[in-house]
CSV table of C-alpha atoms and ligand atoms in Angstrom, one decimal:
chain,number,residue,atom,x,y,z
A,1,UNK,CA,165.8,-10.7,-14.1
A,2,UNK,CA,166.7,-10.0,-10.5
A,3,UNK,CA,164.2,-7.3,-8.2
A,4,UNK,CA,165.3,-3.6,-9.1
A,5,UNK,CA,165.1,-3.2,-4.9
A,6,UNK,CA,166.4,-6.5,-3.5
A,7,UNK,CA,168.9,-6.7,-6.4
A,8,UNK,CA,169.9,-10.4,-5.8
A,9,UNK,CA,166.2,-11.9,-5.7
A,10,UNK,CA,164.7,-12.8,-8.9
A,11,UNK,CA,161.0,-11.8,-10.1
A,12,UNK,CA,158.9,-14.3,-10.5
A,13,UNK,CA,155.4,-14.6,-12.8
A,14,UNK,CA,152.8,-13.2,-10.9
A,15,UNK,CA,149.5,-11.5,-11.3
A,16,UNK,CA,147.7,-8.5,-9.8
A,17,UNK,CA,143.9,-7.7,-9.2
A,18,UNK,CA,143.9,-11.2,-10.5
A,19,UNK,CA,144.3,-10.7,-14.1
A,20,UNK,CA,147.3,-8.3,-14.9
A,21,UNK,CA,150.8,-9.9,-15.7
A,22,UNK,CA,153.5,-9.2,-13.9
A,23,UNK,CA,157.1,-10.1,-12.4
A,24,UNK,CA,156.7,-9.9,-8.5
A,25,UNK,CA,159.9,-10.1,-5.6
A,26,UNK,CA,159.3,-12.9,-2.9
A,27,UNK,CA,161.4,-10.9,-0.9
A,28,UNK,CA,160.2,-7.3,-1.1
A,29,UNK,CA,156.7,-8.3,-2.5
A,30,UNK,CA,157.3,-5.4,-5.2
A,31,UNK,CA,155.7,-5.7,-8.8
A,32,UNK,CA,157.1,-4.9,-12.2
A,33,UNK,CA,154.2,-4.3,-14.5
A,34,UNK,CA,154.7,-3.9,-18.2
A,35,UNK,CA,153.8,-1.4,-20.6
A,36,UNK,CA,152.4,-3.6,-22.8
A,37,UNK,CA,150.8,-5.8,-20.0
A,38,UNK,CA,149.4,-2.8,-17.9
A,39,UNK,CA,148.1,-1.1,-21.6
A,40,UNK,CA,146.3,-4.5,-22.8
A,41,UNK,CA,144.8,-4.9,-19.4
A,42,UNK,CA,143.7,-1.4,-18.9
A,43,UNK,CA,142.2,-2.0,-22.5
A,44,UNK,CA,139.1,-4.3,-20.8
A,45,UNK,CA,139.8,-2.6,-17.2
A,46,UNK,CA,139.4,1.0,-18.2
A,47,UNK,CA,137.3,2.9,-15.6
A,48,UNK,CA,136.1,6.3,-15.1
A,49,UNK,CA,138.5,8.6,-13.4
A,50,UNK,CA,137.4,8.5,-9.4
A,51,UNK,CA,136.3,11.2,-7.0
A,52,UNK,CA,140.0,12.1,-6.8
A,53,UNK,CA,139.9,12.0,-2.8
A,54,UNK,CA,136.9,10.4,-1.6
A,55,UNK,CA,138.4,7.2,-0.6
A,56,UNK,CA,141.7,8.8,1.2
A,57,UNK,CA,140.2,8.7,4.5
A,58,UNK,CA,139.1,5.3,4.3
A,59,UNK,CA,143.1,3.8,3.3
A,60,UNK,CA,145.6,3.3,6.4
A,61,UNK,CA,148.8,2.1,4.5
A,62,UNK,CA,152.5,1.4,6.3
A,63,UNK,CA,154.8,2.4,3.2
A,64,UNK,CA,157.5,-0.6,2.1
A,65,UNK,CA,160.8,0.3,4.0
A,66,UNK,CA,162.0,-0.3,0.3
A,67,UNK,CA,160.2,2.7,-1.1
A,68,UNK,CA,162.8,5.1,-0.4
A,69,UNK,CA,165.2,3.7,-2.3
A,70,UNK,CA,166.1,4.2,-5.9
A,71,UNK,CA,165.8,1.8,-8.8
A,72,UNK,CA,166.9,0.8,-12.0
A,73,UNK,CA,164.9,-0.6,-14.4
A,74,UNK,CA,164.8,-4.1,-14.8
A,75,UNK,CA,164.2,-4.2,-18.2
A,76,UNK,CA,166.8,-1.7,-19.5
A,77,UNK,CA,168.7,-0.2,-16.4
A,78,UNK,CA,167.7,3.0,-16.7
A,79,UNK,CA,166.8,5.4,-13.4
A,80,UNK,CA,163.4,4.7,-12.5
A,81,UNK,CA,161.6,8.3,-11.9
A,82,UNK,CA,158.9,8.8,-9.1
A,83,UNK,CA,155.5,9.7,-8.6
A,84,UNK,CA,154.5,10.9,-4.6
A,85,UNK,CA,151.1,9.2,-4.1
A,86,UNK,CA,150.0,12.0,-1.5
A,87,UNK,CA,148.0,10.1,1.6
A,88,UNK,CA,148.3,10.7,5.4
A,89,UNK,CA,151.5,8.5,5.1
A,90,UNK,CA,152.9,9.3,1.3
A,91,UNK,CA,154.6,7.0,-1.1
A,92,UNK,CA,155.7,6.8,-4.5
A,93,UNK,CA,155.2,4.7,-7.7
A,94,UNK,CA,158.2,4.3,-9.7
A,95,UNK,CA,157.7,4.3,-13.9
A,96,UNK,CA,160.8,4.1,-16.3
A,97,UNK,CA,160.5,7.0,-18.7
A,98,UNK,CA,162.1,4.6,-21.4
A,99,UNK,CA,159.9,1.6,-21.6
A,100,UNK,CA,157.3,3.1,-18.9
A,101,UNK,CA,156.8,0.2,-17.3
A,102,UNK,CA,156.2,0.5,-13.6
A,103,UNK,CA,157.6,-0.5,-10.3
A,104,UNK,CA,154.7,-1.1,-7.6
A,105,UNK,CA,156.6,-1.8,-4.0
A,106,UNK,CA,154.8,-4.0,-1.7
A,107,UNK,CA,151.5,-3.0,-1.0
A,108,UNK,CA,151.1,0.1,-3.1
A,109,UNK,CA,149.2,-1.7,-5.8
A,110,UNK,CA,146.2,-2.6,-3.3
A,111,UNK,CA,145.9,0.9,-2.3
A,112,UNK,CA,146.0,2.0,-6.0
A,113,UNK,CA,143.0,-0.4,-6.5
A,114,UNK,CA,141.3,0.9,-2.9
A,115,UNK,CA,141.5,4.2,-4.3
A,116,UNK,CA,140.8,3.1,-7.9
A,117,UNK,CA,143.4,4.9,-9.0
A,118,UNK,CA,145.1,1.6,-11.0
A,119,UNK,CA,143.2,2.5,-13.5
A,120,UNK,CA,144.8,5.9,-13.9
A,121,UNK,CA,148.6,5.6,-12.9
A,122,UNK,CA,149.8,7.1,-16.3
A,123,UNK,CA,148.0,10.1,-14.9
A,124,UNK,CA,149.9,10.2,-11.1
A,125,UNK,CA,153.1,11.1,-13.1
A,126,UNK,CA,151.3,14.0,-14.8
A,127,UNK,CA,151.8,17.7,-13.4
A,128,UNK,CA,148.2,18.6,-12.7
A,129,UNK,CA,147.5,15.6,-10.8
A,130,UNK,CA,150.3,16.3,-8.8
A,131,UNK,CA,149.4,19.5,-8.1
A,132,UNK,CA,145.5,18.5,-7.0
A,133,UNK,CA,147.6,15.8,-4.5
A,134,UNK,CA,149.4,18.9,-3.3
A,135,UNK,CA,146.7,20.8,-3.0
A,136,UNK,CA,144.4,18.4,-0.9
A,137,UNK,CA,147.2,17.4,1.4
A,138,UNK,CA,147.9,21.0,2.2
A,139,UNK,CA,144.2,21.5,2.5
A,140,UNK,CA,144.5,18.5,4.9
A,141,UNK,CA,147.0,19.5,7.0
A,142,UNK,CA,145.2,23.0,7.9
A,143,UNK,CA,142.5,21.6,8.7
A,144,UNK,CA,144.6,19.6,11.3
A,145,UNK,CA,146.1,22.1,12.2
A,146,UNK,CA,142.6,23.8,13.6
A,147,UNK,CA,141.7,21.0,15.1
A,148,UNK,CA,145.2,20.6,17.3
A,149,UNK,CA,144.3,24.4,18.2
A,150,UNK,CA,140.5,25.2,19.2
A,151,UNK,CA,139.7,21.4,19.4
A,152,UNK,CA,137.3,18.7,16.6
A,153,UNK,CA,134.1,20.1,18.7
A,154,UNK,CA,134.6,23.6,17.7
A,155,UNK,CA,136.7,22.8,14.3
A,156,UNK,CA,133.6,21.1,12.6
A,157,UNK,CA,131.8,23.9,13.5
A,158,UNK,CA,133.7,26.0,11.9
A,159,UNK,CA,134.5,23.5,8.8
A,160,UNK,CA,130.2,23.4,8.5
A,161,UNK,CA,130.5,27.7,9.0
A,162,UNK,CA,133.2,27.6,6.9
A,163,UNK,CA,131.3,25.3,3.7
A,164,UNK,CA,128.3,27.6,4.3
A,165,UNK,CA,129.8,30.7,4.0
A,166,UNK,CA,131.8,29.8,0.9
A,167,UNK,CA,128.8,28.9,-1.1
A,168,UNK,CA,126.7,32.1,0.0
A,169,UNK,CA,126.9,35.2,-2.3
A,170,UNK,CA,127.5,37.6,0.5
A,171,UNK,CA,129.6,34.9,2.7
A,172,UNK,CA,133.0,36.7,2.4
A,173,UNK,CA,131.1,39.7,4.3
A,174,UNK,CA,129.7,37.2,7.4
A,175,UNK,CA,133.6,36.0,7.5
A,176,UNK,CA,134.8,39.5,7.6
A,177,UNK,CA,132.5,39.8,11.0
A,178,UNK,CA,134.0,37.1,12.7
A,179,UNK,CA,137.6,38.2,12.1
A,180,UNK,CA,136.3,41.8,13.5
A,181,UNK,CA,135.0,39.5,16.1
A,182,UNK,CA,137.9,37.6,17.0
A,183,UNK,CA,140.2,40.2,16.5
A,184,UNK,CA,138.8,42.9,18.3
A,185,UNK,CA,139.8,40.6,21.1
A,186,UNK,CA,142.8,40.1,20.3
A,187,UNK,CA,143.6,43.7,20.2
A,188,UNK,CA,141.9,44.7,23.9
A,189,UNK,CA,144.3,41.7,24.9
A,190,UNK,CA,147.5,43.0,23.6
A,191,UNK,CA,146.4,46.2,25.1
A,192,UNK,CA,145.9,45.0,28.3
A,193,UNK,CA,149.7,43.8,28.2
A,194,UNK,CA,150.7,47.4,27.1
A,195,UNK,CA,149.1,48.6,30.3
B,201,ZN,ZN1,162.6,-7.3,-4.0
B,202,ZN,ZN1,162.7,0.5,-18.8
């Protein structure tokens, strides 16, 4: 059975996290796990489900320049569909939807485990997880976005105004004072320009 990346390497035994069989590339370092082999070890290896995002912070991860392309299944041929693991730098986990067994490139299986997410990857194929990923990441990247414009000093500020206001009965009516604030402003500014 040859690598569903490298095509012309073969996968050798192997294990990961120590204990789970699997066919690994020397090449390409990717891992073909099992359904039967990822079920029996998740069997003794079953975990509750994480903080979804706690640990993202924490994993810096360069993604396998083989995890672009697309596979076949080494076990019966078939297109493996993808997964998008949503960090900083995303990647995805391959499954076949035939025998779901799953295609790990190199590295992806440690950050699984950093995240403690290898306990759950039947779940990063499912719509609702997908959907919290999308969520965070676009929660993420407006929060970067304040930061490139008003700078971290005053962005935390506002992210600790922000997580006050939101749990406050009353807070939507603070918030509606500083728009007033910042758009009254705005408005003598654009006036100005008029004149
Ligand atoms: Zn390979
Ligand atoms: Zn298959």
């Amino acid at each position: 059975m040859n690598c569903p990346k490298c095509k012309h390497s073969p996968l050798m035994d192997s294990t990961l996290s120590g204990k789970l069989a699997v066919n690994s590339c020397q090449d390409c370092q990717g891992s073909w796990i099992r359904a039967n082999d990822y079920e029996n070890w998740h069997q003794e290896n079953a975990s509750e489900e994480p903080d979804l995002f706690s640990q993202i912070h924490h994993v810096d991860y360069v993604p396998s320049p083989f995890d672009n392309k697309a596979a076949l299944c080494p076990d019966c041929q078939r297109i493996l569909s993808r997964a998008k693991v949503s960090l900083k730098t995303s990647f995805y986990i391959e499954r076949c939807s035939s025998c779901n067994g799953i295609w790990c490139d190199g590295g992806e299986w440690d950050v699984l485990e950093k995240l403690g997410w290898h306990t759950h990857i039947e779940q990063l194929f499912t719509a609702g997880w997908q959907a919290r990923m999308r969520e965070y990441q676009h929660a993420e990247q407006e929060r970067q976005a304040i930061v490139d414009k008003v700078g971290s000093e005053i962005a935390e500020k506002v992210f600790e105004l922000a997580t006050i206001l939101e749990q406050h009965p009353n807070g939507d009516f603070a918030a509606a004072y500083l728009m007033r604030r910042c758009e009254k402003d705005k408005t003598s500014f654009l006036n100005q320009l008029k004149l």
